[in-house]
mmCIF file of C-alpha atoms and ligand atoms in Angstrom:
data_model
loop_
_atom_site.group_PDB
_atom_site.id
_atom_site.type_symbol
_atom_site.label_atom_id
_atom_site.label_comp_id
_atom_site.label_asym_id
_atom_site.label_seq_id
_atom_site.Cartn_x
_atom_site.Cartn_y
_atom_site.Cartn_z
ATOM 1 C CA UNK A 1 2.420 17.591 6.182
ATOM 2 C CA UNK A 2 3.491 13.968 6.180
ATOM 3 C CA UNK A 3 6.779 12.138 5.764
ATOM 4 C CA UNK A 4 7.110 8.540 4.546
ATOM 5 C CA UNK A 5 10.516 6.731 4.627
ATOM 6 C CA UNK A 6 9.627 3.175 5.542
ATOM 7 C CA UNK A 7 11.499 1.548 2.673
ATOM 8 C CA UNK A 8 13.020 2.939 -0.494
ATOM 9 C CA UNK A 9 10.987 6.083 -1.176
ATOM 10 C CA UNK A 10 11.700 9.453 0.359
ATOM 11 C CA UNK A 11 8.301 11.113 0.319
ATOM 12 C CA UNK A 12 6.759 14.277 1.635
ATOM 13 C CA UNK A 13 3.235 15.389 1.016
ATOM 14 C CA UNK A 14 0.940 18.276 1.964
ATOM 15 C CA UNK A 15 -2.754 17.319 2.130
ATOM 16 C CA UNK A 16 -5.756 19.393 3.024
ATOM 17 C CA UNK A 17 -8.481 17.839 5.288
ATOM 18 C CA UNK A 18 -7.210 14.307 4.534
ATOM 19 C CA UNK A 19 -8.329 14.401 0.926
ATOM 20 C CA UNK A 20 -7.091 17.202 -1.265
ATOM 21 C CA UNK A 21 -3.462 16.663 -2.304
ATOM 22 C CA UNK A 22 -1.554 19.957 -2.545
ATOM 23 C CA UNK A 23 1.861 18.301 -2.999
ATOM 24 C CA UNK A 24 3.077 14.684 -3.292
ATOM 25 C CA UNK A 25 6.767 14.482 -3.768
ATOM 26 C CA UNK A 26 8.404 11.082 -4.064
ATOM 27 C CA UNK A 27 12.177 10.522 -4.565
ATOM 28 C CA UNK A 28 12.316 6.824 -5.664
ATOM 29 C CA UNK A 29 15.506 4.847 -5.081
ATOM 30 C CA UNK A 30 14.477 2.250 -7.636
ATOM 31 C CA UNK A 31 17.523 2.802 -9.901
ATOM 32 C CA UNK A 32 19.896 2.470 -6.989
ATOM 33 C CA UNK A 33 18.343 -0.826 -5.766
ATOM 34 C CA UNK A 34 17.887 -2.319 -9.226
ATOM 35 C CA UNK A 35 21.622 -2.833 -9.295
ATOM 36 C CA UNK A 36 21.516 -5.236 -6.310
ATOM 37 C CA UNK A 37 18.094 -6.738 -7.257
ATOM 38 C CA UNK A 38 16.556 -5.519 -4.087
ATOM 39 C CA UNK A 39 16.812 -3.003 -1.164
ATOM 40 C CA UNK A 40 19.951 -2.954 0.861
ATOM 41 C CA UNK A 41 18.801 -1.184 4.123
ATOM 42 C CA UNK A 42 22.037 0.766 4.719
ATOM 43 C CA UNK A 43 22.156 2.048 1.200
ATOM 44 C CA UNK A 44 18.420 3.094 1.430
ATOM 45 C CA UNK A 45 18.979 4.940 4.741
ATOM 46 C CA UNK A 46 21.913 6.908 3.365
ATOM 47 C CA UNK A 47 19.879 7.928 0.295
ATOM 48 C CA UNK A 48 16.992 9.087 2.619
ATOM 49 C CA UNK A 49 19.481 11.394 4.454
ATOM 50 C CA UNK A 50 20.542 12.933 1.168
ATOM 51 C CA UNK A 51 16.928 13.380 -0.210
ATOM 52 C CA UNK A 52 14.975 14.269 2.911
ATOM 53 C CA UNK A 53 15.389 18.033 2.973
ATOM 54 C CA UNK A 54 15.300 18.643 -0.778
ATOM 55 C CA UNK A 55 12.012 16.669 -0.977
ATOM 56 C CA UNK A 56 10.600 18.573 1.976
ATOM 57 C CA UNK A 57 11.470 21.859 0.444
ATOM 58 C CA UNK A 58 10.010 20.852 -2.917
ATOM 59 C CA UNK A 59 6.714 19.841 -1.255
ATOM 60 C CA UNK A 60 6.440 23.289 0.366
ATOM 61 C CA UNK A 61 7.257 24.964 -2.981
ATOM 62 C CA UNK A 62 4.810 22.839 -5.024
ATOM 63 C CA UNK A 63 1.957 23.437 -2.592
ATOM 64 C CA UNK A 64 2.689 27.164 -2.240
ATOM 65 C CA UNK A 65 2.369 26.605 1.451
ATOM 66 C CA UNK A 66 4.538 28.149 4.182
ATOM 67 C CA UNK A 67 5.018 26.796 7.728
ATOM 68 C CA UNK A 68 2.013 28.778 9.035
ATOM 69 C CA UNK A 69 -0.254 26.825 6.694
ATOM 70 C CA UNK A 70 0.889 23.524 8.194
ATOM 71 C CA UNK A 71 -1.444 22.365 10.909
ATOM 72 C CA UNK A 72 0.423 19.233 11.996
ATOM 73 C CA UNK A 73 3.361 16.978 10.995
ATOM 74 C CA UNK A 74 2.897 13.236 10.553
ATOM 75 C CA UNK A 75 5.329 10.416 9.793
ATOM 76 C CA UNK A 76 5.311 6.697 9.220
ATOM 77 C CA UNK A 77 6.230 5.016 12.485
ATOM 78 C CA UNK A 78 6.449 1.455 11.055
ATOM 79 C CA UNK A 79 6.415 -1.291 9.989
ATOM 80 C CA UNK A 80 9.431 -0.895 7.692
ATOM 81 C CA UNK A 81 13.155 -0.792 7.630
ATOM 82 C CA UNK A 82 14.329 0.603 10.949
ATOM 83 C CA UNK A 83 17.266 2.551 9.555
ATOM 84 C CA UNK A 84 14.936 4.159 6.843
ATOM 85 C CA UNK A 85 12.080 4.903 9.260
ATOM 86 C CA UNK A 86 14.449 6.784 11.643
ATOM 87 C CA UNK A 87 15.282 9.379 9.040
ATOM 88 C CA UNK A 88 11.582 10.348 8.559
ATOM 89 C CA UNK A 89 10.587 10.152 12.232
ATOM 90 C CA UNK A 90 13.480 12.202 13.380
ATOM 91 C CA UNK A 91 12.843 14.839 10.781
ATOM 92 C CA UNK A 92 9.217 14.980 11.937
ATOM 93 C CA UNK A 93 10.253 15.252 15.604
ATOM 94 C CA UNK A 94 12.590 18.108 14.794
ATOM 95 C CA UNK A 95 9.794 19.938 12.801
ATOM 96 C CA UNK A 96 7.329 19.337 15.541
ATOM 97 C CA UNK A 97 9.676 20.895 18.164
ATOM 98 C CA UNK A 98 11.039 23.782 16.101
ATOM 99 C CA UNK A 99 7.841 24.774 14.369
ATOM 100 C CA UNK A 100 5.472 23.937 17.234
ATOM 101 C CA UNK A 101 3.297 21.506 15.346
ATOM 102 C CA UNK A 102 1.356 18.543 16.661
ATOM 103 C CA UNK A 103 3.092 15.254 15.799
ATOM 104 C CA UNK A 104 1.085 12.341 14.470
ATOM 105 C CA UNK A 105 2.738 8.909 14.202
ATOM 106 C CA UNK A 106 1.058 6.762 11.502
ATOM 107 C CA UNK A 107 1.159 3.039 11.007
ATOM 108 C CA UNK A 108 2.234 2.348 7.417
ATOM 109 C CA UNK A 109 -0.621 -0.032 6.477
ATOM 110 C CA UNK A 110 -3.314 2.392 7.768
ATOM 111 C CA UNK A 111 -1.671 4.849 5.396
ATOM 112 C CA UNK A 112 -2.240 2.529 2.419
ATOM 113 C CA UNK A 113 -5.878 2.096 3.547
ATOM 114 C CA UNK A 114 -6.428 5.868 3.510
ATOM 115 C CA UNK A 115 -4.979 6.225 -0.058
ATOM 116 C CA UNK A 116 -8.560 5.536 -1.120
ATOM 117 C CA UNK A 117 -9.699 8.875 0.405
ATOM 118 C CA UNK A 118 -7.198 10.923 -1.665
ATOM 119 C CA UNK A 119 -8.866 13.138 -4.286
ATOM 120 C CA UNK A 120 -12.278 11.750 -3.341
ATOM 121 C CA UNK A 121 -14.899 14.434 -2.669
ATOM 122 C CA UNK A 122 -17.922 12.357 -1.858
ATOM 123 C CA UNK A 123 -18.455 10.602 1.544
ATOM 124 C CA UNK A 124 -16.942 7.161 1.654
ATOM 125 C CA UNK A 125 -19.571 4.717 3.007
ATOM 126 C CA UNK A 126 -18.873 2.375 5.872
ATOM 127 C CA UNK A 127 -18.629 -0.551 6.453
ATOM 128 C CA UNK A 128 -15.790 -1.191 3.986
ATOM 129 C CA UNK A 129 -14.004 -4.431 2.988
ATOM 130 C CA UNK A 130 -10.336 -3.668 2.296
ATOM 131 C CA UNK A 131 -7.721 -5.793 0.529
ATOM 132 C CA UNK A 132 -4.235 -4.451 1.225
ATOM 133 C CA UNK A 133 -1.587 -5.921 -1.092
ATOM 134 C CA UNK A 134 2.021 -4.780 -1.004
ATOM 135 C CA UNK A 135 5.565 -5.977 -0.887
ATOM 136 C CA UNK A 136 5.511 -6.435 2.833
ATOM 137 C CA UNK A 137 1.923 -6.987 3.717
ATOM 138 C CA UNK A 138 -1.302 -8.651 2.449
ATOM 139 C CA UNK A 139 -4.429 -8.567 4.594
ATOM 140 C CA UNK A 140 -8.195 -8.403 4.405
ATOM 141 C CA UNK A 141 -9.853 -5.968 6.773
ATOM 142 C CA UNK A 142 -13.384 -5.019 7.703
ATOM 143 C CA UNK A 143 -13.507 -1.364 8.505
ATOM 144 C CA UNK A 144 -16.653 -0.209 10.388
ATOM 145 C CA UNK A 145 -15.641 3.430 10.949
ATOM 146 C CA UNK A 146 -12.499 5.558 10.939
ATOM 147 C CA UNK A 147 -9.615 3.702 12.555
ATOM 148 C CA UNK A 148 -11.749 0.717 13.379
ATOM 149 C CA UNK A 149 -10.097 -2.206 11.600
ATOM 150 C CA UNK A 150 -10.915 -5.898 12.027
ATOM 151 C CA UNK A 151 -8.414 -8.314 10.413
ATOM 152 C CA UNK A 152 -10.369 -11.002 8.520
ATOM 153 C CA UNK A 153 -7.430 -12.636 6.877
ATOM 154 C CA UNK A 154 -3.708 -12.281 6.279
ATOM 155 C CA UNK A 155 -0.819 -13.953 4.534
ATOM 156 C CA UNK A 156 0.662 -17.054 6.182
ATOM 157 C CA UNK A 157 3.964 -16.621 4.289
ATOM 158 C CA UNK A 158 4.761 -14.294 1.388
ATOM 159 C CA UNK A 159 2.805 -11.102 0.579
ATOM 160 C CA UNK A 160 1.464 -10.807 -2.977
ATOM 161 C CA UNK A 161 3.976 -8.078 -3.926
ATOM 162 C CA UNK A 162 6.797 -10.173 -2.420
ATOM 163 C CA UNK A 163 5.669 -13.103 -4.700
ATOM 164 C CA UNK A 164 5.733 -10.773 -7.726
ATOM 165 C CA UNK A 165 9.235 -9.609 -6.790
ATOM 166 C CA UNK A 166 10.554 -13.101 -6.160
ATOM 167 C CA UNK A 167 9.053 -14.574 -9.331
ATOM 168 C CA UNK A 168 10.435 -11.628 -11.399
ATOM 169 C CA UNK A 169 13.887 -12.342 -9.974
ATOM 170 C CA UNK A 170 13.543 -16.101 -10.955
ATOM 171 C CA UNK A 171 12.546 -15.011 -14.450
ATOM 172 C CA UNK A 172 15.355 -12.448 -14.632
ATOM 173 C CA UNK A 173 12.937 -9.514 -14.990
ATOM 174 C CA UNK A 174 14.664 -7.261 -12.403
ATOM 175 C CA UNK A 175 13.393 -5.066 -9.593
ATOM 176 C CA UNK A 176 10.681 -4.160 -8.762
ATOM 177 C CA UNK A 177 8.890 -7.276 -9.996
ATOM 178 C CA UNK A 178 5.252 -6.225 -10.123
ATOM 179 C CA UNK A 179 5.405 -3.655 -12.935
ATOM 180 C CA UNK A 180 7.892 -5.878 -14.917
ATOM 181 C CA UNK A 181 5.654 -9.065 -14.630
ATOM 182 C CA UNK A 182 2.408 -7.197 -15.432
ATOM 183 C CA UNK A 183 4.073 -5.599 -18.551
ATOM 184 C CA UNK A 184 5.421 -8.804 -20.026
ATOM 185 C CA UNK A 185 2.264 -10.782 -19.034
ATOM 186 C CA UNK A 186 0.391 -8.674 -21.679
ATOM 187 C CA UNK A 187 2.195 -10.703 -24.338
ATOM 188 C CA UNK A 188 1.751 -14.156 -22.638
ATOM 189 C CA UNK A 189 -0.893 -16.847 -22.439
ATOM 190 C CA UNK A 190 -2.331 -16.817 -18.946
ATOM 191 C CA UNK A 191 -3.751 -20.312 -19.459
ATOM 192 C CA UNK A 192 -0.518 -21.943 -20.532
ATOM 193 C CA UNK A 193 0.456 -23.081 -16.971
ATOM 194 C CA UNK A 194 -1.948 -24.127 -14.200
ATOM 195 C CA UNK A 195 0.034 -22.936 -11.184
ATOM 196 C CA UNK A 196 -1.290 -23.931 -7.688
ATOM 197 C CA UNK A 197 -3.727 -21.691 -5.916
ATOM 198 C CA UNK A 198 -3.740 -21.913 -2.140
ATOM 199 C CA UNK A 199 -7.335 -21.683 -1.000
ATOM 200 C CA UNK A 200 -6.372 -23.162 2.467
ATOM 201 C CA UNK A 201 -9.160 -24.624 4.646
ATOM 202 C CA UNK A 202 -12.888 -24.086 3.651
ATOM 203 C CA UNK A 203 -14.012 -20.478 4.121
ATOM 204 C CA UNK A 204 -10.463 -19.307 5.059
ATOM 205 C CA UNK A 205 -9.702 -15.670 4.204
ATOM 206 C CA UNK A 206 -5.972 -16.181 4.735
ATOM 207 C CA UNK A 207 -3.481 -16.161 1.915
ATOM 208 C CA UNK A 208 -0.378 -18.238 0.962
ATOM 209 C CA UNK A 209 1.898 -17.566 -2.007
ATOM 210 C CA UNK A 210 5.064 -19.416 -1.253
ATOM 211 C CA UNK A 211 3.875 -22.704 -2.939
ATOM 212 C CA UNK A 212 3.081 -20.755 -6.107
ATOM 213 C CA UNK A 213 6.537 -19.203 -6.110
ATOM 214 C CA UNK A 214 8.209 -22.611 -5.577
ATOM 215 C CA UNK A 215 6.159 -24.059 -8.379
ATOM 216 C CA UNK A 216 7.441 -21.330 -10.724
ATOM 217 C CA UNK A 217 11.011 -22.060 -9.628
ATOM 218 C CA UNK A 218 10.597 -25.742 -10.259
ATOM 219 C CA UNK A 219 9.202 -25.176 -13.746
ATOM 220 C CA UNK A 220 11.953 -22.775 -14.684
ATOM 221 C CA UNK A 221 14.655 -25.233 -13.478
ATOM 222 C CA UNK A 222 13.588 -28.105 -15.678
ATOM 223 C CA UNK A 223 11.524 -26.850 -18.625
ATOM 224 C CA UNK A 224 12.041 -24.854 -21.795
ATOM 225 C CA UNK A 225 9.534 -22.059 -21.234
ATOM 226 C CA UNK A 226 8.292 -18.784 -22.628
ATOM 227 C CA UNK A 227 8.838 -16.018 -20.006
ATOM 228 C CA UNK A 228 5.700 -14.126 -21.036
ATOM 229 C CA UNK A 229 3.556 -17.243 -20.619
ATOM 230 C CA UNK A 230 5.032 -17.968 -17.170
ATOM 231 C CA UNK A 231 4.499 -14.291 -16.016
ATOM 232 C CA UNK A 232 0.871 -14.273 -17.352
ATOM 233 C CA UNK A 233 -0.021 -17.597 -15.792
ATOM 234 C CA UNK A 234 1.639 -16.602 -12.448
ATOM 235 C CA UNK A 235 -0.237 -13.209 -12.423
ATOM 236 C CA UNK A 236 -3.462 -14.917 -13.185
ATOM 237 C CA UNK A 237 -3.076 -17.315 -10.281
ATOM 238 C CA UNK A 238 -2.361 -14.495 -7.880
ATOM 239 C CA UNK A 239 -5.291 -12.405 -9.163
ATOM 240 C CA UNK A 240 -7.648 -15.274 -9.004
ATOM 241 C CA UNK A 241 -6.813 -16.020 -5.313
ATOM 242 C CA UNK A 242 -6.941 -12.339 -4.283
ATOM 243 C CA UNK A 243 -10.214 -11.498 -6.079
ATOM 244 C CA UNK A 244 -11.984 -14.718 -5.004
ATOM 245 C CA UNK A 245 -11.079 -14.275 -1.394
ATOM 246 C CA UNK A 246 -12.309 -10.693 -1.511
ATOM 247 C CA UNK A 247 -15.638 -12.017 -2.880
ATOM 248 C CA UNK A 248 -15.713 -14.764 -0.280
ATOM 249 C CA UNK A 249 -15.218 -12.057 2.392
ATOM 250 C CA UNK A 250 -18.098 -10.041 0.916
ATOM 251 C CA UNK A 251 -20.383 -13.058 1.109
ATOM 252 C CA UNK A 252 -19.557 -13.423 4.831
ATOM 253 C CA UNK A 253 -20.173 -9.682 5.395
ATOM 254 C CA UNK A 254 -22.945 -8.702 2.966
ATOM 255 C CA UNK A 255 -23.618 -5.458 4.911
ATOM 256 C CA UNK A 256 -20.446 -4.069 3.307
ATOM 257 C CA UNK A 257 -21.151 -0.917 1.225
ATOM 258 C CA UNK A 258 -17.689 -0.443 -0.404
ATOM 259 C CA UNK A 259 -14.775 -2.644 -1.383
ATOM 260 C CA UNK A 260 -11.290 -1.106 -1.490
ATOM 261 C CA UNK A 261 -8.004 -2.262 -2.980
ATOM 262 C CA UNK A 262 -4.808 -0.635 -1.586
ATOM 263 C CA UNK A 263 -0.972 -1.084 -1.557
ATOM 264 C CA UNK A 264 1.570 -1.402 -4.373
ATOM 265 C CA UNK A 265 -0.125 -4.352 -5.990
ATOM 266 C CA UNK A 266 -3.367 -2.286 -6.396
ATOM 267 C CA UNK A 267 -1.578 -0.748 -9.345
ATOM 268 C CA UNK A 268 -1.989 -4.112 -11.167
ATOM 269 C CA UNK A 269 -4.498 -3.539 -13.999
ATOM 270 C CA UNK A 270 -5.482 -7.157 -14.328
ATOM 271 C CA UNK A 271 -6.289 -7.348 -10.598
ATOM 272 C CA UNK A 272 -8.520 -4.224 -10.847
ATOM 273 C CA UNK A 273 -10.208 -5.664 -13.938
ATOM 274 C CA UNK A 274 -11.035 -9.041 -12.404
ATOM 275 C CA UNK A 275 -12.331 -7.552 -9.150
ATOM 276 C CA UNK A 276 -14.527 -5.077 -11.219
ATOM 277 C CA UNK A 277 -15.843 -8.056 -13.231
ATOM 278 C CA UNK A 278 -16.616 -10.228 -10.139
ATOM 279 C CA UNK A 279 -18.258 -7.539 -8.116
ATOM 280 C CA UNK A 280 -20.136 -6.222 -11.119
ATOM 281 C CA UNK A 281 -21.684 -9.702 -11.531
ATOM 282 C CA UNK A 282 -22.270 -10.704 -7.917
ATOM 283 C CA UNK A 283 -22.606 -7.461 -5.943
ATOM 284 C CA UNK A 284 -23.274 -4.556 -8.375
ATOM 285 C CA UNK A 285 -24.524 -2.296 -5.575
ATOM 286 C CA UNK A 286 -21.083 -2.336 -3.844
ATOM 287 C CA UNK A 287 -18.783 0.509 -4.772
ATOM 288 C CA UNK A 288 -15.289 -0.625 -5.769
ATOM 289 C CA UNK A 289 -12.388 1.819 -5.202
ATOM 290 C CA UNK A 290 -8.747 1.678 -5.836
ATOM 291 C CA UNK A 291 -6.371 4.663 -5.387
ATOM 292 C CA UNK A 292 -7.189 7.494 -7.900
ATOM 293 C CA UNK A 293 -3.607 7.970 -8.970
ATOM 294 C CA UNK A 294 -0.959 5.281 -9.610
ATOM 295 C CA UNK A 295 1.390 7.317 -7.372
ATOM 296 C CA UNK A 296 -1.026 6.738 -4.408
ATOM 297 C CA UNK A 297 -0.743 2.897 -4.835
ATOM 298 C CA UNK A 298 2.943 2.417 -4.070
ATOM 299 C CA UNK A 299 4.579 4.090 -1.049
ATOM 300 C CA UNK A 300 3.841 7.828 -0.760
ATOM 301 C CA UNK A 301 3.385 10.422 1.877
ATOM 302 C CA UNK A 302 -0.069 11.709 0.790
ATOM 303 C CA UNK A 303 -1.627 8.489 2.142
ATOM 304 C CA UNK A 304 0.240 9.047 5.446
ATOM 305 C CA UNK A 305 -1.164 12.573 5.639
ATOM 306 C CA UNK A 306 -4.744 11.286 4.971
ATOM 307 C CA UNK A 307 -4.478 8.608 7.654
ATOM 308 C CA UNK A 308 -3.008 11.184 10.100
ATOM 309 C CA UNK A 309 -5.856 13.590 9.456
ATOM 310 C CA UNK A 310 -8.599 10.984 10.187
ATOM 311 C CA UNK A 311 -6.709 9.559 13.150
ATOM 312 C CA UNK A 312 -6.290 12.969 14.669
ATOM 313 C CA UNK A 313 -9.861 14.040 14.115
ATOM 314 C CA UNK A 314 -11.135 10.784 15.669
ATOM 315 C CA UNK A 315 -8.861 11.081 18.746
ATOM 316 C CA UNK A 316 -8.591 14.801 19.343
ATOM 317 C CA UNK A 317 -11.378 16.437 17.272
ATOM 318 C CA UNK A 318 -9.148 19.253 15.842
ATOM 319 C CA UNK A 319 -5.583 20.498 15.521
ATOM 320 C CA UNK A 320 -4.061 22.613 18.222
ATOM 321 C CA UNK A 321 -0.536 23.265 19.521
ATOM 322 C CA UNK A 322 -1.591 22.020 22.991
ATOM 323 C CA UNK A 323 -2.034 18.634 21.449
ATOM 324 C CA UNK A 324 1.667 18.218 20.598
ATOM 325 C CA UNK A 325 2.887 14.634 21.167
ATOM 326 C CA UNK A 326 6.019 14.627 23.383
ATOM 327 C CA UNK A 327 8.951 13.182 21.486
ATOM 328 C CA UNK A 328 9.385 10.203 23.937
ATOM 329 C CA UNK A 329 5.977 8.922 22.865
ATOM 330 C CA UNK A 330 7.012 8.728 19.275
ATOM 331 C CA UNK A 331 8.299 5.204 19.545
ATOM 332 C CA UNK A 332 8.647 3.710 16.116
ATOM 333 C CA UNK A 333 9.010 0.147 17.461
ATOM 334 C CA UNK A 334 5.421 0.084 18.943
HETATM 335 O O1 LIG B 401 3.101 -0.543 -1.126
HETATM 336 P P1 LIG B 401 4.504 -0.778 -1.661
HETATM 337 O O2 LIG B 401 5.068 0.371 -2.426
HETATM 338 O O3 LIG B 401 5.517 -1.073 -0.607
HETATM 339 C C1 LIG B 401 5.218 -1.876 0.526
HETATM 340 O O4 LIG B 401 4.605 -1.292 1.525
HETATM 341 O O5 LIG B 401 5.601 -3.089 0.538
HETATM 342 O O6 LIG B 401 4.368 -2.055 -2.600
HETATM 343 C C2 LIG B 401 5.482 -2.442 -3.391
HETATM 344 C C3 LIG B 401 5.084 -3.709 -4.036
HETATM 345 C C4 LIG B 401 6.230 -4.371 -4.759
HETATM 346 O O7 LIG B 401 6.322 -5.739 -4.325
HETATM 347 C C5 LIG B 401 5.926 -4.329 -6.237
HETATM 348 O O8 LIG B 401 6.435 -5.426 -6.946
HETATM 349 C C6 LIG B 401 4.365 -4.309 -6.186
HETATM 350 O O9 LIG B 401 4.088 -3.492 -5.034
HETATM 351 N N1 LIG B 401 3.773 -3.686 -7.435
HETATM 352 C C7 LIG B 401 3.048 -4.365 -8.315
HETATM 353 C C8 LIG B 401 2.759 -3.479 -9.356
HETATM 354 N N2 LIG B 401 3.314 -2.245 -9.097
HETATM 355 C C9 LIG B 401 3.922 -2.424 -7.878
HETATM 356 N N3 LIG B 401 2.671 -5.651 -8.266
HETATM 357 C C10 LIG B 401 1.888 -6.043 -9.329
HETATM 358 N N4 LIG B 401 1.545 -5.269 -10.362
HETATM 359 C C11 LIG B 401 1.929 -3.989 -10.447
HETATM 360 N N5 LIG B 401 1.652 -3.226 -11.468
HETATM 361 ZN ZN1 LIG B 402 3.724 0.282 1.496
#
């Protein structure tokens, strides 16, 4: 069982052997935060308190599991909003003590990475090149084995999802920005505006999206524009940089067997399409994966359970009550 409360989703999942999803319950706070155009941490935390136990009960009910079926309890330890994280980690601490289950703290981004193991039956092949694109993070990793991640590149300013959210706000498209932009972009001309693409120095696998966002802001201030065209051109600029840097990384590490896309922005259909096209052309032998369900792209607890399973198997080899992590070691700030 895993709990995820790092931002504005109260989520509990039950996953068998890190892959088979028995329950994946998500109480989204989107409607609540749409009123303020973004997440207010105190409001999010209060909502987590209200939703935590009903979501937990629903997960047990949906999976038809009882507490004896649960081998261990995992929770997101960070990064995220501290007041939101505390609700999930404290719930996990209590379950661990009262029900005598091993406690597994999971780093949120490693959770996103393991979303590509959910509902996958065949063996995933290492080494893997991973592009994580979310509201709070944007990195390129080389993963040589379970829980062995090398950072190849990261954002120097905004994450891709953050850029989607900020541009959506500029265009008056509401929150969250990613789905709103990708929807209206379908009606726009992606070649209408040639927005800047930050390639940075030659060969760099880092990202930067703040210049692109400023460029949209400047255009909107002075010109008469069509929102769909701006959205489509902006999306195309983000997709071009993300997919091209992924291909550049592959050229630097041609031993890679699989390429994975993870995080909220992995729900973006245009991004999936362009990566599929580019790798189909330049590296057809490489397997491209994105999360099998849209609900595994944005924050969810199934991915936390998957990461917890592989972390625990690597570190301890199996689940047993003697492996319970003492509460003091569950420090969400580390
Ligand atoms: O992974 P996630 O749920 O939360 C973080 O860990 O940050 O990602 C949320 C981000 C938001 O910025 C949202 O705008 C973006 O994912 N997103 C999308 C799409 N769906 C969600 N961005 C682009 N296209 C989408 N279809
Ligand atoms: Zn996330």
